[in-house]
PDB file of C-alpha atoms in Angstrom:
ATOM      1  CA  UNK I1395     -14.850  -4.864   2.252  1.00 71.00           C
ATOM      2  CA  UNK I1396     -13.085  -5.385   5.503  1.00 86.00           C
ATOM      3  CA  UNK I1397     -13.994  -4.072   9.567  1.00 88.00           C
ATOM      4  CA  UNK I1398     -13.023  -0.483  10.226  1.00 89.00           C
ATOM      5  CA  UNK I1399     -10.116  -1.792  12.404  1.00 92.00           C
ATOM      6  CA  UNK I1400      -8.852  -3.075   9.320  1.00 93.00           C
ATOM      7  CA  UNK I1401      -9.277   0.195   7.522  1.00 92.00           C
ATOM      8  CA  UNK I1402      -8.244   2.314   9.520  1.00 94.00           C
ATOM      9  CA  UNK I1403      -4.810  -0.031   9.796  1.00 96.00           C
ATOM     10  CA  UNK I1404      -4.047   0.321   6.106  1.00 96.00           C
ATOM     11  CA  UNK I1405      -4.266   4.029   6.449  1.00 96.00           C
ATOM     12  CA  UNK I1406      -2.411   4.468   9.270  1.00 96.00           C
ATOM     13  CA  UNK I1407       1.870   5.199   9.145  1.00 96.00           C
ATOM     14  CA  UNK I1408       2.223   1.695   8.254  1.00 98.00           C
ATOM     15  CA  UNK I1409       4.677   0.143   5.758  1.00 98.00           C
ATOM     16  CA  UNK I1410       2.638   0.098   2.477  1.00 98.00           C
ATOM     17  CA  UNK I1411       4.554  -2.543  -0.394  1.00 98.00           C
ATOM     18  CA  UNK I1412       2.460  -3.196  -3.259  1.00 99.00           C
ATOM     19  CA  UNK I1413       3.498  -6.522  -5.761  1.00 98.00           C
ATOM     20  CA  UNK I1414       2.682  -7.354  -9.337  1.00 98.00           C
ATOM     21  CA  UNK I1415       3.888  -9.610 -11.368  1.00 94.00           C
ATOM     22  CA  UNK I1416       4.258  -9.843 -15.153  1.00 90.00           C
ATOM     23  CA  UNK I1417       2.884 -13.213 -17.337  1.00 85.00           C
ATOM     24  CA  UNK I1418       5.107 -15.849 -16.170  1.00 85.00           C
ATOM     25  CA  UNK I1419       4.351 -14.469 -12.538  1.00 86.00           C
ATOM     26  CA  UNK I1420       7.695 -12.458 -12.410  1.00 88.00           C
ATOM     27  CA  UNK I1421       7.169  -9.926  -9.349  1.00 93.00           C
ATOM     28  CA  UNK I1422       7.787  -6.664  -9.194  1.00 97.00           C
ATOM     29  CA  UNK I1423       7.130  -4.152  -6.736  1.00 97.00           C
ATOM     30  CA  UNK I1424       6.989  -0.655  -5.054  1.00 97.00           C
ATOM     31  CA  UNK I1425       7.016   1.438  -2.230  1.00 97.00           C
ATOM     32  CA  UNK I1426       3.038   3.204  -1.485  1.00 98.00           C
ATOM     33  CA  UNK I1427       3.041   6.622  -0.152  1.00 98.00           C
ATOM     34  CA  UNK I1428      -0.698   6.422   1.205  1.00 98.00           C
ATOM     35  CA  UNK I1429      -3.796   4.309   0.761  1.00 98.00           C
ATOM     36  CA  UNK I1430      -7.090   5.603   0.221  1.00 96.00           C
ATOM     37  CA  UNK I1431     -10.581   3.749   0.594  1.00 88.00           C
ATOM     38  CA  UNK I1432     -12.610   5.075  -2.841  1.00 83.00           C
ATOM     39  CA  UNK I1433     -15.195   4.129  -1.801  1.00 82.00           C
ATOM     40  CA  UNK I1434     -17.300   0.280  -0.065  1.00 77.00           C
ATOM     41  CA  UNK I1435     -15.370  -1.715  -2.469  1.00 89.00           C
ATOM     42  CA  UNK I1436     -12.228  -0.221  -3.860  1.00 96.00           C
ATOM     43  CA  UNK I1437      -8.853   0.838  -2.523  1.00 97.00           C
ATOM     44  CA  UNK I1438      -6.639   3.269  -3.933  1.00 98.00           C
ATOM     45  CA  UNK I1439      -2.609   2.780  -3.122  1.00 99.00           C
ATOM     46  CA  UNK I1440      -0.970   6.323  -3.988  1.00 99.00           C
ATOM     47  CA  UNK I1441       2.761   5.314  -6.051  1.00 98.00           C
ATOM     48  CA  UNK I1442       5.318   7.484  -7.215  1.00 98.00           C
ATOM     49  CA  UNK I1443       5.447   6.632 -11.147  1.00 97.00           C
ATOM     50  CA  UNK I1444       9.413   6.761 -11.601  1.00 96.00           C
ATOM     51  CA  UNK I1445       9.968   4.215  -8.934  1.00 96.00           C
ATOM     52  CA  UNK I1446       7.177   2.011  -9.479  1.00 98.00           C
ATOM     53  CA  UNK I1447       7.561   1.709 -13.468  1.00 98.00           C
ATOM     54  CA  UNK I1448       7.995  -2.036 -13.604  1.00 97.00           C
ATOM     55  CA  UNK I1449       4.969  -2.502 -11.109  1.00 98.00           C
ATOM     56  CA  UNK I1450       2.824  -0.419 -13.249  1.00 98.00           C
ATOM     57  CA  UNK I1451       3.519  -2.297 -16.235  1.00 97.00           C
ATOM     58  CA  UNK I1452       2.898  -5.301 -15.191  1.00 97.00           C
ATOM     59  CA  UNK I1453      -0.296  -3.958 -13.626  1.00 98.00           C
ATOM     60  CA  UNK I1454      -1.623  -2.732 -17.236  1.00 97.00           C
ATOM     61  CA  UNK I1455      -0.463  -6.483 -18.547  1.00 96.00           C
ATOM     62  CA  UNK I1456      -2.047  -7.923 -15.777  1.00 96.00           C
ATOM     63  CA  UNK I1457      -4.180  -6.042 -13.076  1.00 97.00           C
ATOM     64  CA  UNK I1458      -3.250  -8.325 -10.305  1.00 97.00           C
ATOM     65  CA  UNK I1459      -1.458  -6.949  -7.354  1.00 98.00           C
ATOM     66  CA  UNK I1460      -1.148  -7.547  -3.797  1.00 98.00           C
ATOM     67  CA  UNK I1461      -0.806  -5.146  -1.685  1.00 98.00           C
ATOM     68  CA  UNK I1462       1.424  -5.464   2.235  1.00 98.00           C
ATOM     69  CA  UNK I1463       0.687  -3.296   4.866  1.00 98.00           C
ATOM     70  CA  UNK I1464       2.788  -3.688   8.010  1.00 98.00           C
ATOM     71  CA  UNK I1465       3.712  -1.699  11.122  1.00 98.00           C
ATOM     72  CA  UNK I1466       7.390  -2.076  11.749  1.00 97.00           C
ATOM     73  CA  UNK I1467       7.010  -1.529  15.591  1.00 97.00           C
ATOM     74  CA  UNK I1468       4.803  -4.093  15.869  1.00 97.00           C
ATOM     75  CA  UNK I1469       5.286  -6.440  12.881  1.00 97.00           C
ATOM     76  CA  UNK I1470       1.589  -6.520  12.432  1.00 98.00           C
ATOM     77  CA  UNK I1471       0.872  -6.972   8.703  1.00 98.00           C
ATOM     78  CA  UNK I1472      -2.387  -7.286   6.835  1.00 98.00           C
ATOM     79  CA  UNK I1473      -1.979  -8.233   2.726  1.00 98.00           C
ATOM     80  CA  UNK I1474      -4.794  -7.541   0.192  1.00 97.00           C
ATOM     81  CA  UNK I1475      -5.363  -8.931  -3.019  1.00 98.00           C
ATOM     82  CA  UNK I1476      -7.256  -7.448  -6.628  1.00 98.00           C
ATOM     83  CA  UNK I1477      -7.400  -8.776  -9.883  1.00 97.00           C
ATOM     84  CA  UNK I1478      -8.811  -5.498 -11.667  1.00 98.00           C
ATOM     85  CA  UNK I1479      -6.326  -2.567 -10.758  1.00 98.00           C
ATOM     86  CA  UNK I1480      -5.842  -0.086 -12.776  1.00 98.00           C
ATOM     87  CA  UNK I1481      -3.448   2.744 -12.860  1.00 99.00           C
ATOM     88  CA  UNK I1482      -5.525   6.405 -12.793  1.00 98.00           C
ATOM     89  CA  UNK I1483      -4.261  10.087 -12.496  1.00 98.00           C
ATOM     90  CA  UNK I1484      -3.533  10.974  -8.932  1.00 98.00           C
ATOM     91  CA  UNK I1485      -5.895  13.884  -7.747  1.00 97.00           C
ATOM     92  CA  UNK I1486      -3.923  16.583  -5.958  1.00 97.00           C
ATOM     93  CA  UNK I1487      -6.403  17.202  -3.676  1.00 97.00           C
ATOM     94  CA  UNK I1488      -5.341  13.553  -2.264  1.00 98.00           C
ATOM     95  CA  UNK I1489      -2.082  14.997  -1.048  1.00 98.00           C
ATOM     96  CA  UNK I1490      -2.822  15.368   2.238  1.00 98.00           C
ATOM     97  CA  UNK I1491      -2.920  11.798   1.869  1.00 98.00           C
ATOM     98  CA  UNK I1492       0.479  11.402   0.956  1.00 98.00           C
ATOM     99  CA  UNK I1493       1.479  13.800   3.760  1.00 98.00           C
ATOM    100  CA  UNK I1494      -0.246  12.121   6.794  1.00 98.00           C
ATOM    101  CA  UNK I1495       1.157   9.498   5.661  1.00 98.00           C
ATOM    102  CA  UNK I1496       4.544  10.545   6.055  1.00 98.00           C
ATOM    103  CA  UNK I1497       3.936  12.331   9.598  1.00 98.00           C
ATOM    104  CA  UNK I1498       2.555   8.897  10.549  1.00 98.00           C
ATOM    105  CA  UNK I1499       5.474   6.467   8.740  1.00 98.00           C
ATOM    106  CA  UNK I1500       8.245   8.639  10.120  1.00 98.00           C
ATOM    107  CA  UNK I1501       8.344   7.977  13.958  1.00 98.00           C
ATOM    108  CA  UNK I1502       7.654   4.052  13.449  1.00 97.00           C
ATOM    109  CA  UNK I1503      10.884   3.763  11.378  1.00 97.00           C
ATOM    110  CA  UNK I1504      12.738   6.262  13.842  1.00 98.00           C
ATOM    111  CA  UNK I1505      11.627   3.594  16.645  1.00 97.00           C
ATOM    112  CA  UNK I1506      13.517   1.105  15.386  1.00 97.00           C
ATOM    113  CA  UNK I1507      16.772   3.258  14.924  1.00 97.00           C
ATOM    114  CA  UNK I1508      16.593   4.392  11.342  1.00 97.00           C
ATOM    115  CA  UNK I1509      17.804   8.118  11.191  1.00 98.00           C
ATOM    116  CA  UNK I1510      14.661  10.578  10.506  1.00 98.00           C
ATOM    117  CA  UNK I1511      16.620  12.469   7.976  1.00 98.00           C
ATOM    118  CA  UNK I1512      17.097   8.892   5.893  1.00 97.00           C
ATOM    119  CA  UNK I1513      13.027   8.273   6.172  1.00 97.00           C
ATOM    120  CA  UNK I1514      11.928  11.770   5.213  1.00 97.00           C
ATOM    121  CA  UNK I1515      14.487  11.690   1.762  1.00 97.00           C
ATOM    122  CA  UNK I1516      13.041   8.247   1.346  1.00 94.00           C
ATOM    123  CA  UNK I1517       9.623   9.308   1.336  1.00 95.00           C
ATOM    124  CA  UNK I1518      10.549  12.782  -0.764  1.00 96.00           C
ATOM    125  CA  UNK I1519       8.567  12.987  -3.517  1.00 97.00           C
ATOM    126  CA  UNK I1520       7.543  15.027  -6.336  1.00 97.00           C
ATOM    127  CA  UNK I1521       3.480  15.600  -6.969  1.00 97.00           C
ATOM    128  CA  UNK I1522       3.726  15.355 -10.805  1.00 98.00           C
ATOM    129  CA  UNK I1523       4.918  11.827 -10.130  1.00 98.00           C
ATOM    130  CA  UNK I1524       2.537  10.362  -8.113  1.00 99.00           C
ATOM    131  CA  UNK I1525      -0.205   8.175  -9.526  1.00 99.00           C
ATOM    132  CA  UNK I1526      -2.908   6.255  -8.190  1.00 98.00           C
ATOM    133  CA  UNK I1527      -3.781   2.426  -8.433  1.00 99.00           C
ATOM    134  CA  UNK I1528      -7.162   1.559  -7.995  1.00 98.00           C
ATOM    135  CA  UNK I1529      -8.779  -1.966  -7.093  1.00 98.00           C
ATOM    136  CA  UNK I1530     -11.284  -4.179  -5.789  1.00 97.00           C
ATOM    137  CA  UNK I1531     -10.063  -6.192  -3.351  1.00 96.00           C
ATOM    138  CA  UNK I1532     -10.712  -9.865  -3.896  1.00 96.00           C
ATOM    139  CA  UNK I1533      -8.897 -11.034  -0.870  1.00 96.00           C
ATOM    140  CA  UNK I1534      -6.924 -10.208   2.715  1.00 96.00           C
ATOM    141  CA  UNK I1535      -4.993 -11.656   5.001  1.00 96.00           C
ATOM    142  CA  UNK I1536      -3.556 -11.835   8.365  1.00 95.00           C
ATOM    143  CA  UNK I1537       0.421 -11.743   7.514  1.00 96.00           C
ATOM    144  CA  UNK I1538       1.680 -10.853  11.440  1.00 95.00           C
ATOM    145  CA  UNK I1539       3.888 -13.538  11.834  1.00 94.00           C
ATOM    146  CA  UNK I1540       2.703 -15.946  14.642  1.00 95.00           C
ATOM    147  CA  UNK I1541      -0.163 -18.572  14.846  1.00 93.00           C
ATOM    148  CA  UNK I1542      -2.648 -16.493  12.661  1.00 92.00           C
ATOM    149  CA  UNK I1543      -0.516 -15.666   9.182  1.00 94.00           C
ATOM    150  CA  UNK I1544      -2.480 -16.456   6.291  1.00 95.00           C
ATOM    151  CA  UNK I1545      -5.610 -16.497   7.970  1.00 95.00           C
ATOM    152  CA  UNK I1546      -8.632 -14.822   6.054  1.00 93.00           C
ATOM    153  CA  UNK I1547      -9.469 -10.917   7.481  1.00 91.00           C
ATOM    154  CA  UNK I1548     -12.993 -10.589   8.554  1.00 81.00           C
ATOM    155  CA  UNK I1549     -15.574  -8.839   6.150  1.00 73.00           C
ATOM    156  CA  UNK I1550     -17.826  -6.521   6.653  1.00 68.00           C
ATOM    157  CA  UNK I1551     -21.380  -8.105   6.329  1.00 62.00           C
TER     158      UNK I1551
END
């Protein structure tokens, strides 16, 4: 997959926007609430299921997504690509996930002057409603904006 300073980036209180798109490569998309390594070679983007119906559909048509993770602070971004993602239950043991997420999210967005009361009801959800989207990724890359966007992420060897 990719370095741990990758990893560790996509779980941290970043910005997490995953796209699909439907035949004809209409895009939809959706706000993640966490992201969770499964394991060497898949990720797992926690979604709540109301908001993210279109995305999920055109996952099942599909399974291609790509998957933004930025820090609004810094702008640094990082995108990841799958072709195979598939929509399972979410686990509720995983929502401590969701949470540190939140705790994490929270203070970049109050940084740049967005009321902490408006992020938190944002990011309010409801357990029953998340869902989980597994994949392997098939691709990443560098999306900070400067010299290096759309350059390839390292792998892990």
């Amino acid at each position: 997959m990719f370095d741990h300073d990758i990893v560790a980036f996509i779980q941290s209180g970043v910005s997490i926007t995953l796209a699909a798109c439907a035949p004809g490569r209409v895009p939809s998309m959706s706000r993640g609430y966490a992201c969770k390594p499964v394991d060497g070679d898949t990720i797992g983007i926690i979604l709540p299921r109301t908001q993210a119906a279109e995305a999920l559909d055109n996952i099942r048509l599909t399974g291609r997504v790509a998957v933004a993770f930025s820090q609004p602070t810094t702008n640094r971004t990082t995108q990841i690509k799958g072709s195979d993602a598939r929509i399972v239950a979410f686990d509720p043991d995983d929502e401590h996930l969701v949470r540190k997420h939140i705790e994490e999210f929270v203070p970049e967005a109050v940084a740049l002057g967005t009321p902490e009361e408006m992020v938190r009801a944002l990011l309010s959800y409801q357990r029953e409603d998340l869902v989980m989207v597994l994949f392997t990724p098939t691709s990443g890359f560098d999306q900070t904006p400067g010299p290096k966007a759309g350059h390839p992420l390292p792998a892990t060897p």
